XYZ file of C-alpha atoms in Angstrom:
785
model
C -48.762 67.116 106.462
C -46.952 64.980 109.059
C -49.599 62.346 108.779
C -49.482 62.549 105.111
C -45.611 62.491 105.182
C -45.408 59.135 106.983
C -47.091 57.238 104.213
C -44.392 57.684 101.743
C -41.840 56.751 104.378
C -43.764 53.703 105.349
C -44.310 52.915 101.771
C -40.591 53.322 101.063
C -39.728 51.043 103.983
C -42.144 48.343 102.914
C -41.161 48.621 99.353
C -37.498 48.448 100.335
C -37.948 45.100 102.108
C -39.824 43.482 99.269
C -37.188 44.087 96.632
C -34.509 42.768 98.943
C -36.403 39.544 99.404
C -37.095 39.273 95.691
C -33.405 39.938 94.828
C -32.236 37.037 96.992
C -34.491 34.696 95.091
C -33.172 35.982 91.771
C -29.595 35.614 92.941
C -30.289 32.073 93.990
C -31.914 31.335 90.665
C -28.963 32.938 88.787
C -26.518 30.917 90.791
C -28.546 27.818 90.043
C -28.632 28.609 86.377
C -24.888 29.265 86.317
C -24.269 25.954 88.064
C -26.699 24.236 85.694
C -25.030 25.891 82.648
C -21.538 24.813 83.624
C -22.782 21.330 84.356
C -24.586 21.254 81.001
C -21.520 22.536 79.202
C -19.370 19.969 80.938
C -21.722 17.182 79.976
C -21.925 18.399 76.388
C -18.180 18.753 76.292
C -17.728 15.216 77.521
C -20.195 13.977 74.930
C -18.454 15.982 72.211
C -15.073 14.683 73.319
C -16.382 11.135 73.249
C -17.892 11.711 69.827
C -14.714 13.378 68.609
C -12.642 10.506 69.935
C -14.981 8.023 68.295
C -14.907 10.055 65.095
C -11.122 10.164 65.128
C -10.985 6.452 65.830
C -13.318 5.847 62.906
C -11.328 8.166 60.633
C -8.110 6.522 61.735
C -9.411 3.055 60.902
C -10.892 4.377 57.661
C -7.637 6.011 56.571
C -5.511 2.964 57.340
C -7.938 0.483 55.819
C -8.278 2.394 52.559
C -4.583 3.179 52.244
C -3.367 -0.303 53.179
C -5.880 -2.186 51.057
C -6.010 0.243 48.138
C -5.375 -1.381 44.804
C -4.587 1.096 42.060
C -7.095 0.918 39.253
C -4.587 0.002 36.572
C -6.063 -0.840 33.170
C -4.588 -3.566 31.016
C -1.909 -2.202 28.702
C -1.370 -3.518 25.193
C 2.065 -3.574 23.579
C 3.171 -4.231 20.016
C 5.896 -6.754 19.352
C 9.462 -5.393 19.572
C 10.701 -3.861 16.315
C 13.472 -6.012 14.870
C 16.231 -4.310 12.900
C 18.809 -6.279 10.916
C 20.811 -5.974 7.683
C 18.672 -6.772 4.672
C 15.373 -5.774 6.277
C 13.173 -3.853 3.861
C 12.987 -0.363 5.357
C 13.105 3.062 3.721
C 14.662 6.014 5.526
C 11.392 7.972 5.685
C 9.582 4.961 7.109
C 12.287 4.550 9.738
C 11.952 8.194 10.775
C 8.168 7.915 10.848
C 8.428 4.918 13.144
C 10.830 6.732 15.503
C 8.443 9.686 15.603
C 5.556 7.397 16.470
C 7.651 5.836 19.240
C 8.451 9.367 20.480
C 12.193 9.174 20.045
C 13.537 12.725 20.109
C 16.246 14.041 17.832
C 19.309 15.070 19.861
C 22.946 15.436 18.892
C 24.908 12.321 19.804
C 21.745 10.498 20.989
C 22.799 11.053 24.632
C 19.966 9.329 26.494
C 17.562 6.445 25.922
C 14.746 7.486 23.620
C 16.900 9.787 21.475
C 18.502 9.582 18.032
C 20.553 11.585 15.570
C 20.980 11.407 11.796
C 23.882 11.791 9.409
C 22.576 11.299 5.899
C 21.408 7.693 5.599
C 22.993 6.716 8.910
C 21.057 6.922 12.154
C 22.441 6.561 15.664
C 19.634 5.397 17.960
C 19.863 5.214 21.752
C 17.341 2.462 22.429
C 15.206 2.151 25.516
C 15.802 -0.962 27.553
C 12.861 -3.255 28.162
C 11.753 -6.551 29.653
C 9.528 -9.070 27.950
C 8.807 -12.794 28.028
C 11.974 -13.420 25.993
C 14.167 -11.603 28.503
C 14.214 -8.152 26.947
C 17.055 -5.887 25.863
C 19.321 -3.398 27.645
C 19.424 0.235 26.565
C 22.205 0.721 24.024
C 23.361 2.830 21.099
C 23.032 1.279 17.665
C 24.169 2.595 14.299
C 21.809 1.846 11.413
C 22.762 2.528 7.793
C 20.002 2.576 5.184
C 20.317 2.264 1.425
C 18.376 0.879 -1.506
C 15.162 0.718 0.510
C 16.612 -1.563 3.176
C 19.019 -1.709 6.128
C 22.481 -2.123 4.634
C 24.411 -2.278 7.919
C 23.782 -2.365 11.662
C 26.310 -2.029 14.491
C 25.542 -2.335 18.194
C 27.439 -2.188 21.474
C 27.565 -5.954 21.790
C 28.590 -6.499 18.189
C 25.313 -8.190 17.304
C 23.813 -7.450 13.897
C 20.273 -7.765 15.272
C 18.706 -5.081 17.478
C 15.240 -4.817 18.984
C 13.464 -1.587 19.833
C 11.149 -1.670 22.840
C 7.547 -2.840 22.475
C 5.426 0.213 21.721
C 2.426 0.674 23.993
C -0.490 0.868 21.570
C -3.491 0.942 23.879
C -5.064 0.473 27.274
C -8.207 -1.414 28.212
C -10.355 -0.224 31.110
C -13.885 -1.469 30.472
C -15.145 -1.245 34.066
C -14.394 2.412 34.776
C -13.114 5.605 33.200
C -10.042 6.082 35.396
C -6.646 5.551 33.800
C -3.072 5.791 35.040
C 0.446 4.485 34.549
C 1.865 3.613 37.962
C 5.393 4.978 38.489
C 7.370 3.988 41.642
C 8.937 6.898 43.490
C 12.464 5.744 42.652
C 11.666 6.178 38.949
C 10.234 9.676 39.307
C 12.679 12.387 38.114
C 14.043 14.170 41.217
C 13.516 17.518 39.499
C 9.777 16.833 39.280
C 9.655 16.248 43.043
C 11.634 19.454 43.664
C 9.303 21.471 41.436
C 6.247 19.924 43.041
C 7.312 20.686 46.605
C 8.603 24.162 45.780
C 5.310 25.058 44.120
C 2.720 23.184 46.161
C 4.170 22.432 49.611
C 7.543 23.836 50.678
C 7.103 22.564 54.225
C 6.247 18.997 53.174
C 9.074 17.394 55.156
C 8.475 19.599 58.230
C 4.722 19.559 58.814
C 2.560 16.715 60.080
C -0.233 16.866 57.537
C -1.373 20.457 58.120
C 0.906 23.476 57.791
C -0.052 26.627 59.786
C 2.877 28.415 58.156
C 1.605 27.427 54.730
C -1.865 28.659 55.582
C -0.464 31.985 56.775
C 1.733 32.326 53.686
C -1.242 31.639 51.411
C -3.383 34.167 53.292
C -0.745 36.886 52.867
C -0.330 36.101 49.173
C -4.076 36.196 48.600
C -4.428 39.520 50.418
C -1.607 41.039 48.390
C -3.094 39.771 45.150
C -6.607 40.835 46.043
C -7.937 37.407 45.214
C -7.421 33.678 45.593
C -4.015 32.953 44.069
C -2.602 30.425 46.489
C -4.074 27.640 48.603
C -2.925 26.564 51.991
C -3.506 22.842 51.608
C -0.523 20.558 51.995
C 0.199 17.713 49.589
C -1.132 15.369 52.250
C -4.408 17.267 52.386
C -4.623 17.255 48.600
C -4.041 13.496 48.596
C -6.814 13.029 51.176
C -9.137 15.124 49.033
C -8.312 13.164 45.851
C -8.131 9.777 47.525
C -11.090 9.795 49.914
C -13.184 12.964 49.656
C -15.054 14.985 47.067
C -13.780 18.084 45.277
C -16.478 20.267 46.865
C -15.091 23.387 48.570
C -17.101 23.262 51.784
C -16.256 23.875 55.433
C -17.462 20.392 56.381
C -15.087 18.782 53.903
C -12.217 20.919 55.205
C -12.954 19.954 58.800
C -12.750 16.278 57.865
C -9.782 16.703 55.522
C -7.441 18.199 58.165
C -7.636 15.451 60.816
C -7.456 12.800 58.098
C -4.253 14.391 56.807
C -2.745 14.323 60.321
C -3.767 10.680 60.764
C -2.274 9.769 57.393
C 1.051 11.293 58.401
C 1.000 9.423 61.712
C 0.898 6.024 59.986
C 2.812 6.450 56.739
C 6.151 7.809 55.660
C 6.606 10.939 53.579
C 7.850 8.763 50.710
C 4.694 6.618 50.738
C 2.501 9.700 50.770
C 4.485 11.349 47.991
C 4.376 8.238 45.782
C 0.632 7.931 46.303
C 0.133 11.601 45.448
C 2.185 11.407 42.247
C 0.142 8.443 41.010
C -3.278 9.652 42.173
C -3.342 13.307 41.182
C -5.881 14.242 38.492
C -4.346 15.871 35.408
C -7.117 16.181 32.861
C -9.732 14.484 30.755
C -9.542 12.573 27.502
C -13.164 12.153 26.518
C -14.597 9.757 29.110
C -11.129 8.730 30.295
C -9.784 10.519 33.380
C -6.007 11.051 33.318
C -4.507 10.270 36.732
C -0.895 10.359 37.833
C 2.284 11.867 36.450
C 3.155 8.693 34.523
C 0.072 8.801 32.306
C 0.196 12.598 32.216
C 3.631 12.398 30.583
C 2.301 10.055 27.902
C -0.957 11.947 27.392
C 0.602 15.373 26.955
C 4.070 14.557 25.609
C 3.897 11.000 24.282
C 6.963 9.897 26.264
C 7.771 8.098 29.512
C 7.997 10.348 32.564
C 11.709 9.598 32.939
C 12.453 11.160 29.521
C 10.745 14.522 30.024
C 12.820 17.704 30.052
C 12.516 20.370 32.776
C 10.040 22.587 30.914
C 7.788 19.562 30.314
C 7.947 18.532 33.958
C 7.025 22.118 34.871
C 3.952 21.868 32.621
C 2.744 18.805 34.525
C 3.204 20.606 37.852
C 1.426 23.661 36.423
C -1.647 21.532 35.710
C -2.163 20.840 39.428
C -3.715 24.275 39.943
C -6.482 23.397 37.492
C -6.174 20.787 34.727
C -8.967 22.355 32.695
C -8.017 25.982 33.322
C -4.355 25.384 32.455
C -4.920 22.783 29.713
C -1.924 23.291 27.383
C -3.944 22.300 24.307
C -7.034 24.415 24.913
C -5.396 27.300 26.805
C -1.758 27.396 25.643
C -1.043 31.005 26.683
C -2.425 30.474 30.163
C -0.564 27.170 30.482
C 2.698 28.707 29.289
C 2.487 31.500 31.850
C 1.810 29.054 34.681
C 4.614 26.743 33.481
C 7.071 29.644 33.560
C 5.932 30.453 37.086
C 6.826 26.913 38.111
C 10.229 27.257 36.447
C 10.760 30.561 38.301
C 9.932 28.953 41.642
C 12.315 26.093 40.821
C 15.045 28.675 40.153
C 14.372 30.447 43.462
C 14.545 27.143 45.334
C 17.839 26.199 43.660
C 16.412 23.334 41.602
C 17.433 25.078 38.353
C 20.418 27.238 37.525
C 19.901 30.676 36.058
C 21.157 29.435 32.689
C 18.780 26.449 32.733
C 15.889 28.676 33.717
C 16.485 31.080 30.820
C 16.928 28.215 28.330
C 13.820 26.251 29.279
C 11.691 29.361 29.706
C 12.133 30.017 25.978
C 10.945 26.548 24.928
C 7.472 25.994 23.560
C 4.987 23.816 25.409
C 5.744 20.981 22.953
C 2.648 18.945 23.789
C 1.618 16.371 21.210
C -1.710 16.881 19.419
C -4.674 15.125 20.986
C -4.887 11.632 19.516
C -1.271 11.638 18.282
C -0.097 9.274 21.007
C 0.546 5.646 20.014
C -2.288 4.833 22.438
C -4.660 6.052 19.704
C -2.678 4.998 16.653
C -4.192 1.598 15.889
C -7.842 1.490 17.017
C -8.864 -1.338 14.654
C -6.175 -3.660 15.990
C -6.973 -2.780 19.618
C -10.590 -3.648 18.831
C -9.447 -7.147 17.844
C -7.371 -7.473 21.034
C -10.371 -6.456 23.154
C -12.543 -9.106 21.552
C -10.006 -11.863 21.994
C -9.228 -10.847 25.595
C -12.917 -10.769 26.497
C -13.096 -14.514 25.907
C -10.578 -15.183 28.699
C -10.711 -12.307 31.207
C -13.627 -10.613 33.009
C -14.003 -6.866 32.687
C -12.879 -6.057 36.252
C -9.572 -7.893 35.762
C -8.903 -6.002 32.534
C -9.830 -2.712 34.130
C -8.020 -2.811 37.453
C -5.168 -5.303 37.757
C -2.589 -3.724 35.459
C -2.146 -6.657 33.084
C 0.509 -6.300 30.392
C -0.711 -7.689 27.070
C 1.934 -8.549 24.495
C 0.292 -8.451 21.106
C 1.320 -9.648 17.656
C 1.202 -6.192 16.045
C 4.203 -5.434 13.818
C 4.510 -1.643 13.783
C 6.287 -1.557 10.422
C 3.732 -3.878 8.810
C 0.931 -1.725 10.215
C 2.455 1.487 8.897
C 3.063 -0.098 5.486
C -0.565 -1.263 5.316
C -1.975 2.129 6.294
C 0.240 3.931 3.807
C -0.578 1.599 0.917
C -4.338 1.835 1.498
C -4.552 5.595 1.982
C -2.250 6.455 -0.921
C -4.089 4.242 -3.401
C -7.561 5.362 -2.332
C -6.434 8.986 -2.509
C -5.284 8.380 -6.087
C -8.667 6.863 -6.978
C -10.856 9.232 -4.997
C -9.150 12.418 -3.889
C -12.274 13.748 -2.140
C -12.050 10.958 0.417
C -15.800 10.763 0.950
C -16.733 7.637 -0.958
C -14.287 4.755 -1.264
C -13.144 3.023 1.862
C -11.157 -0.087 2.622
C -9.670 -2.566 5.043
C -6.435 -4.558 5.299
C -5.448 -7.649 7.284
C -1.837 -8.878 7.365
C -0.979 -12.242 8.924
C 2.135 -14.346 9.509
C 0.526 -17.539 8.199
C 2.726 -20.148 9.880
C 2.079 -18.740 13.384
C -1.348 -17.223 12.763
C -0.085 -13.887 14.104
C -2.096 -10.859 13.023
C 0.655 -8.395 12.148
C -1.518 -5.494 10.973
C -5.184 -4.554 10.862
C -6.576 -1.470 9.137
C -10.296 -0.880 9.530
C -10.725 2.387 7.663
C -9.229 4.700 5.099
C -8.676 7.043 8.047
C -6.661 4.550 10.052
C -6.633 6.611 13.270
C -10.395 7.078 13.285
C -12.480 5.330 15.908
C -15.684 3.740 14.724
C -16.831 1.035 12.339
C -14.135 -1.624 11.962
C -14.423 -2.816 8.367
C -11.694 -5.420 8.801
C -13.756 -7.244 11.447
C -17.339 -6.229 10.762
C -17.839 -5.396 7.066
C -19.482 -8.563 5.725
C -19.364 -8.356 1.935
C -19.704 -10.861 -0.938
C -16.250 -12.356 -1.527
C -16.644 -12.723 -5.284
C -13.911 -14.621 -7.104
C -11.914 -15.159 -3.908
C -13.935 -18.365 -3.626
C -12.587 -19.808 -6.885
C -9.457 -21.382 -5.322
C -11.838 -23.274 -2.987
C -13.823 -24.578 -5.968
C -10.597 -25.656 -7.695
C -9.240 -27.237 -4.514
C -12.438 -29.258 -4.145
C -11.815 -30.695 -7.603
C -8.088 -31.306 -7.059
C -8.886 -33.404 -3.974
C -10.335 -35.900 -6.470
C -7.073 -36.673 -8.320
C -8.485 -39.468 -10.480
C -10.941 -37.011 -12.018
C -9.125 -33.686 -11.970
C -5.700 -32.143 -12.265
C -4.466 -28.637 -13.059
C -4.287 -29.748 -16.714
C -7.857 -31.059 -16.861
C -9.788 -29.236 -19.605
C -12.822 -27.293 -18.385
C -15.387 -25.849 -20.791
C -15.449 -22.065 -20.590
C -18.776 -21.899 -22.335
C -22.254 -20.552 -21.543
C -24.129 -22.471 -18.879
C -27.635 -22.199 -17.492
C -28.331 -23.517 -14.005
C -31.917 -24.121 -12.880
C -32.636 -22.836 -9.381
C -35.016 -24.179 -6.753
C -37.073 -21.015 -7.112
C -37.947 -21.994 -10.653
C -35.719 -19.334 -12.140
C -32.575 -19.938 -14.161
C -29.077 -18.606 -13.553
C -26.851 -17.833 -16.540
C -23.491 -16.497 -15.322
C -21.322 -14.419 -17.654
C -17.577 -13.944 -17.921
C -16.126 -10.550 -17.000
C -15.202 -9.803 -20.625
C -18.443 -11.218 -22.017
C -16.567 -13.844 -24.048
C -16.220 -17.614 -23.856
C -12.844 -19.291 -24.443
C -14.011 -22.855 -24.933
C -12.086 -25.725 -23.294
C -9.212 -24.421 -21.135
C -6.982 -26.072 -18.528
C -8.350 -25.931 -15.005
C -5.406 -23.795 -13.903
C -6.210 -21.191 -16.567
C -9.786 -20.994 -15.365
C -8.269 -19.968 -12.016
C -5.507 -17.720 -13.364
C -7.823 -15.746 -15.642
C -10.838 -15.968 -13.297
C -13.256 -17.446 -15.844
C -16.758 -17.500 -14.382
C -18.397 -19.947 -16.788
C -15.614 -22.508 -16.450
C -15.703 -22.198 -12.660
C -19.454 -22.716 -12.474
C -19.244 -25.752 -14.788
C -16.512 -27.243 -12.607
C -18.381 -26.373 -9.410
C -21.600 -27.930 -10.600
C -19.644 -31.003 -11.653
C -18.089 -31.550 -8.195
C -21.274 -30.276 -6.526
C -21.917 -27.158 -4.382
C -22.221 -29.452 -1.340
C -18.611 -30.567 -1.805
C -17.479 -26.933 -2.084
C -19.265 -26.159 1.206
C -17.417 -29.072 2.843
C -14.086 -27.673 1.623
C -14.970 -24.277 3.048
C -15.580 -26.000 6.368
C -12.234 -27.823 6.087
C -10.515 -24.466 5.628
C -12.079 -23.085 8.797
C -15.285 -21.314 7.758
C -17.585 -21.508 10.792
C -20.716 -19.855 9.445
C -23.472 -21.814 7.741
C -23.077 -21.609 3.976
C -26.108 -22.734 1.920
C -25.148 -24.949 -1.023
C -26.656 -22.642 -3.620
C -25.043 -22.530 -7.089
C -24.320 -18.812 -6.570
C -21.688 -19.610 -3.932
C -19.482 -20.853 -6.797
C -18.948 -17.209 -7.786
C -18.662 -15.865 -4.251
C -22.113 -14.823 -3.091
C -20.902 -15.772 0.402
C -20.668 -12.753 2.697
C -17.355 -12.595 4.587
C -15.318 -9.994 6.437
C -11.678 -9.362 5.498
C -10.645 -11.065 8.742
C -12.700 -14.152 7.881
C -11.116 -14.238 4.426
C -7.693 -14.175 6.076
C -8.713 -17.175 8.196
C -9.960 -18.973 5.067
C -6.759 -18.330 3.102
C -4.361 -19.129 5.939
C -4.347 -22.933 5.298
C -3.830 -22.237 1.584
C -0.749 -20.179 2.456
C 0.767 -22.833 4.743
C 0.339 -25.856 2.515
C -2.730 -27.204 4.291
C -2.109 -26.364 7.973
C -4.712 -24.310 9.838
C -3.731 -22.124 12.769
C -6.250 -19.931 14.627
C -5.436 -16.279 14.063
C -4.235 -14.609 17.248
C -3.568 -11.017 18.258
C -1.984 -11.883 21.652
C 1.155 -13.878 22.415
C 1.209 -13.699 26.228
C -0.145 -11.888 29.271
C 1.926 -10.704 32.251
C 0.763 -9.355 35.597
C 1.627 -5.844 36.762
C 4.958 -7.077 38.152
C 5.964 -8.667 34.845
C 5.301 -12.250 35.896
C 3.756 -14.548 33.237
C 0.056 -15.269 33.594
C -0.879 -16.873 30.289
C 0.587 -17.762 26.921
C -1.268 -18.125 23.645
C 0.673 -20.880 21.875
C 0.520 -21.679 18.180
C -2.002 -24.479 17.635
C -1.634 -26.085 14.209
C -3.763 -28.751 12.533
C -3.414 -30.244 9.056
C -6.755 -29.736 7.319
C -5.757 -30.270 3.657
C -3.382 -32.950 2.356
C -0.050 -31.537 1.270
C -0.462 -32.646 -2.339
C -3.711 -30.815 -3.219
C -2.555 -27.867 -1.064
C 0.631 -27.555 -3.126
C -1.314 -27.771 -6.395
C -3.754 -24.999 -5.517
C -0.901 -22.850 -4.237
C 0.925 -23.353 -7.543
C -2.253 -22.508 -9.435
C -2.613 -19.277 -7.451
C 0.967 -18.394 -8.337
C -0.118 -18.413 -11.979
C -2.695 -15.746 -11.111
C 0.224 -13.423 -10.309
C 2.641 -14.674 -12.960
C 0.307 -14.391 -15.964
C -3.291 -13.945 -14.830
C -5.502 -11.228 -13.394
C -2.863 -10.118 -10.851
C 0.129 -9.946 -13.205
C 0.475 -6.162 -12.652
C 1.894 -6.976 -9.189
C 5.048 -8.301 -10.863
C 6.091 -4.742 -11.734
C 6.017 -3.787 -8.040
C 7.390 -6.878 -6.283
C 10.981 -8.138 -6.463
C 11.502 -10.117 -9.651
C 12.588 -13.307 -7.912
C 9.849 -13.315 -5.250
C 7.344 -16.162 -5.629
C 3.881 -15.200 -4.394
C 0.323 -16.421 -4.913
C -3.082 -14.812 -4.730
C -6.514 -14.211 -6.157
C -8.459 -11.171 -7.300
C -12.122 -10.806 -6.454
C -14.902 -8.540 -7.694
C -18.530 -8.812 -6.620
C -21.606 -8.080 -8.726
C -21.914 -4.580 -10.169
C -18.380 -3.736 -8.955
C -19.538 -3.208 -5.386
C -16.527 -4.907 -3.803
C -12.900 -5.176 -4.890
C -10.769 -7.849 -3.201
C -7.298 -9.251 -3.305
C -6.001 -12.011 -1.050
C -2.457 -13.254 -1.514
C 0.617 -14.544 0.251
C 4.349 -15.056 0.162
C 6.272 -17.532 2.288
C 5.915 -15.353 5.391
C 3.081 -12.849 4.835
C -0.597 -13.288 3.996
C -2.483 -10.088 3.209
C -6.150 -9.447 2.443
C -7.391 -6.149 1.002
C -10.979 -4.995 0.511
C -12.042 -1.764 -1.208
C -15.611 -0.568 -1.649
C -18.286 1.865 -0.544
C -20.025 1.747 2.806
C -23.394 2.335 1.114
C -22.853 -0.784 -1.047
C -23.072 1.177 -4.292
C -20.931 0.616 -7.390
C -17.312 1.282 -6.452
C -16.219 1.445 -10.120
C -13.129 -0.655 -9.392
C -12.230 -4.316 -9.767
C -10.042 -6.551 -7.682
C -7.185 -5.820 -10.086
C -7.587 -2.035 -10.068
C -8.958 -1.398 -6.582
C -7.389 -3.905 -4.183
C -4.356 -5.425 -5.919
C -2.308 -2.161 -6.002
C -2.730 -1.819 -2.222
C -1.620 -5.429 -1.713
C 1.381 -5.033 -4.013
C 2.619 -1.861 -2.327
C 2.335 -3.148 1.192
C 3.952 -6.500 0.331
C 6.807 -4.674 -1.381
C 7.355 -2.726 1.838
C 7.840 -5.836 3.995
C 10.697 -8.360 4.208
C 9.538 -11.343 2.161
C 10.471 -14.947 1.558
C 9.376 -16.863 -1.532
C 6.925 -19.720 -1.566
C 8.617 -23.092 -1.775
C 8.942 -24.461 -5.275
C 9.760 -27.992 -4.086
C 6.820 -30.367 -4.584
C 5.878 -32.499 -1.582
C 5.998 -36.300 -1.721
C 3.378 -37.659 -4.090
C 3.560 -34.709 -6.461
C 5.497 -34.845 -9.739
C 6.086 -32.291 -12.454
C 4.695 -33.646 -15.695
C 4.673 -32.391 -19.279
C 1.186 -32.639 -20.748
C -0.082 -32.303 -24.293
C -2.489 -29.442 -25.234
C -5.532 -31.591 -24.550
C -4.482 -32.095 -20.946
C -5.254 -35.795 -21.261
C -1.904 -37.278 -22.341
C 1.666 -36.938 -21.138
C 4.123 -35.244 -23.446
C 7.650 -33.873 -23.254
C 9.597 -30.650 -23.112
C 9.780 -28.985 -26.485
C 6.792 -30.843 -27.867
C 4.172 -28.793 -29.684
C 1.848 -27.081 -27.177
C 3.213 -29.077 -24.245
C 2.974 -27.523 -20.763
C 4.438 -28.617 -17.480
C 2.180 -29.050 -14.434
C 2.670 -30.346 -10.910
C 0.397 -33.381 -10.573
C -0.588 -35.919 -7.992
C 0.555 -39.405 -8.954
C -3.054 -40.546 -9.215
C -3.704 -37.855 -11.828
C -0.875 -38.736 -14.226
C -2.463 -40.378 -17.286
C -1.063 -43.637 -18.602
C -1.390 -42.492 -22.205
C 1.326 -40.427 -23.905
C 1.310 -38.485 -27.128
C 4.599 -40.202 -27.961
C 6.609 -37.005 -28.031
C 9.663 -36.810 -25.756
C 8.417 -39.333 -23.240
C 11.944 -40.568 -22.463
C 13.162 -36.991 -22.086
C 10.243 -36.307 -19.757
C 11.200 -39.139 -17.420
C 14.852 -38.145 -17.403
C 14.137 -34.472 -16.745
C 11.608 -35.372 -14.090
C 14.183 -37.366 -12.125
C 16.868 -34.687 -12.537
C 14.539 -31.894 -11.443
C 13.348 -33.945 -8.465
C 16.948 -34.234 -7.220
C 17.645 -30.570 -7.985
C 14.590 -29.614 -5.965
C 15.926 -31.382 -2.882
C 19.280 -29.635 -3.164
C 17.600 -26.263 -3.765
């Protein structure tokens, strides 16, 4: 047993030494590993610190570079011309109120602030908004406007002037290079209440923290726990600006880890005021189709149709409410949700002392009061903005229009535009109440300056889409007849307004081997008639005979003189208006006729300013005499007879009795197109009515287009065409044959203005002495008139 007992002891002793030796090795290895681990950690830490420092340096440079060099993407903004108000201006009370509504003036007792008005019967007190333009602008002031008899009967202003101008209405923005839109508002123009609401709701510690707020994070965490869900975020305004300005909207940990140091760096380099201004102009507030609404300035216009400075507390609260989610709290799509959030903002403003208890209760009861989508003036005149875009594209690249905040002063006259829209829609509704067939277009121009005052491209004037005023090329019909007559009158030894023209059947052989036999509208032939009557009564056969006599080639040359750029083939059919033209092209053609022979390119822009209001470019009036004054006066006088006794005589029952105007009706084959183009001393208007599918419209120029023209012209301040003949033109009594001079009171005698070269030497012997005497007397009277 003893022998056997020693083995375990020996074994225990040997086994005890071996573990001890092995344990020392393990301890050494453990110590080595610990030393290696700390060294590894130290190295990694150094590397991480270096990388972090490099990352911070990169972020710091990135933040400063982007913030310092950032240029706001500010689209070009288009403004109408200031609205001029003065005694005697044609303006009905309802039209005045409609204009103020479009300009987003609000009704308020006493008109206390700019952008407000009040009414007392036919008297309106308007507190105008001040503005700057290339003519200096106007200060904000109260004016008293009295309306009566369809016009302004009296106007009183602070400075005693009888002329007042309302601010240019912004009618559009152009941002072709991107879909981001904003109206930049400097911090000193932001309502203080908006800033108070913003900070109270989004970042109470804004002026205490340095980009990141631990207290805000803790407060948000407590609120979320109490609510059992995510009801409050812990991001500061600075963090939100970093997210909007530099980063994506993705809610990821990686983005958060970058966002926080960037916010701290931003606060290290820039003042709270700079950060706040950037936030207010950068924040995303919703979507308008493809256009992203950024900044409080554009948000005010988009949702309320007014400048930010004019919003009331409940409207400011709605803008702040949108920050939690522009789509979720959209006041148009989710009004109940938006209203609840808005009232929460008002409640927070009350708790922070920004609103009194009385103000809180009053504004809490107000509706959201957002304007309907598309009701802003920015969407009011799409056809005219289309013209502005096309003319701007000739002079400015897309990136300049989309980013540099240009201010475009246009020629649009708001009252002329509204009158045109009203006249077209009312007449087409009376002809076609269903509204699914007839359509139309209107162009109104100030002929002397070439200013396009109004442009209507559709029966639904607010609708985007096909612009009939610029793009509907349709046969012009009898609108070409003044050109045919003018071609003849430029040959005074052969033709005058008294020259007899045979209104009889005519057959014209064509190059195709066929024959053309035009017919008169009434199917009758009148025989020989004076040239002016062929124009006044729109006689087709007489016009074709005259046109073939002077030659279609000569008519084409006259079209070119008047500014027609397209190639017009000298076919006989052009004599009755087979030429396809748009309403805008017709306006360009008729403009020299309205000015007595002077052509001026039609313009939609007067000048362009940069974002600071400094002039960049002007679009001056460029006038060229293209028709001698004598023939121009004769054709203008002939076109007056169209209105006085011819196919447009129905206009006389609508227009003022003493107003002298001229024009021409036009109807294309099978009644597909109805036209009227006419002018006074200060307005040229072209109207087209027809069907988009080119089918029979069942109206003529007299029944389809002329009523629109008459109504809109009656709604504008007009001056008469001059009745004083230019040098070289005399008023002569002619016998019925149109080939001999006669005298007043002689049988069948008529008086015509005539070029000296056209006056025949022969007389019928009746009243020739009286004719000479009266001619001299009337010549002197004309100068004094």
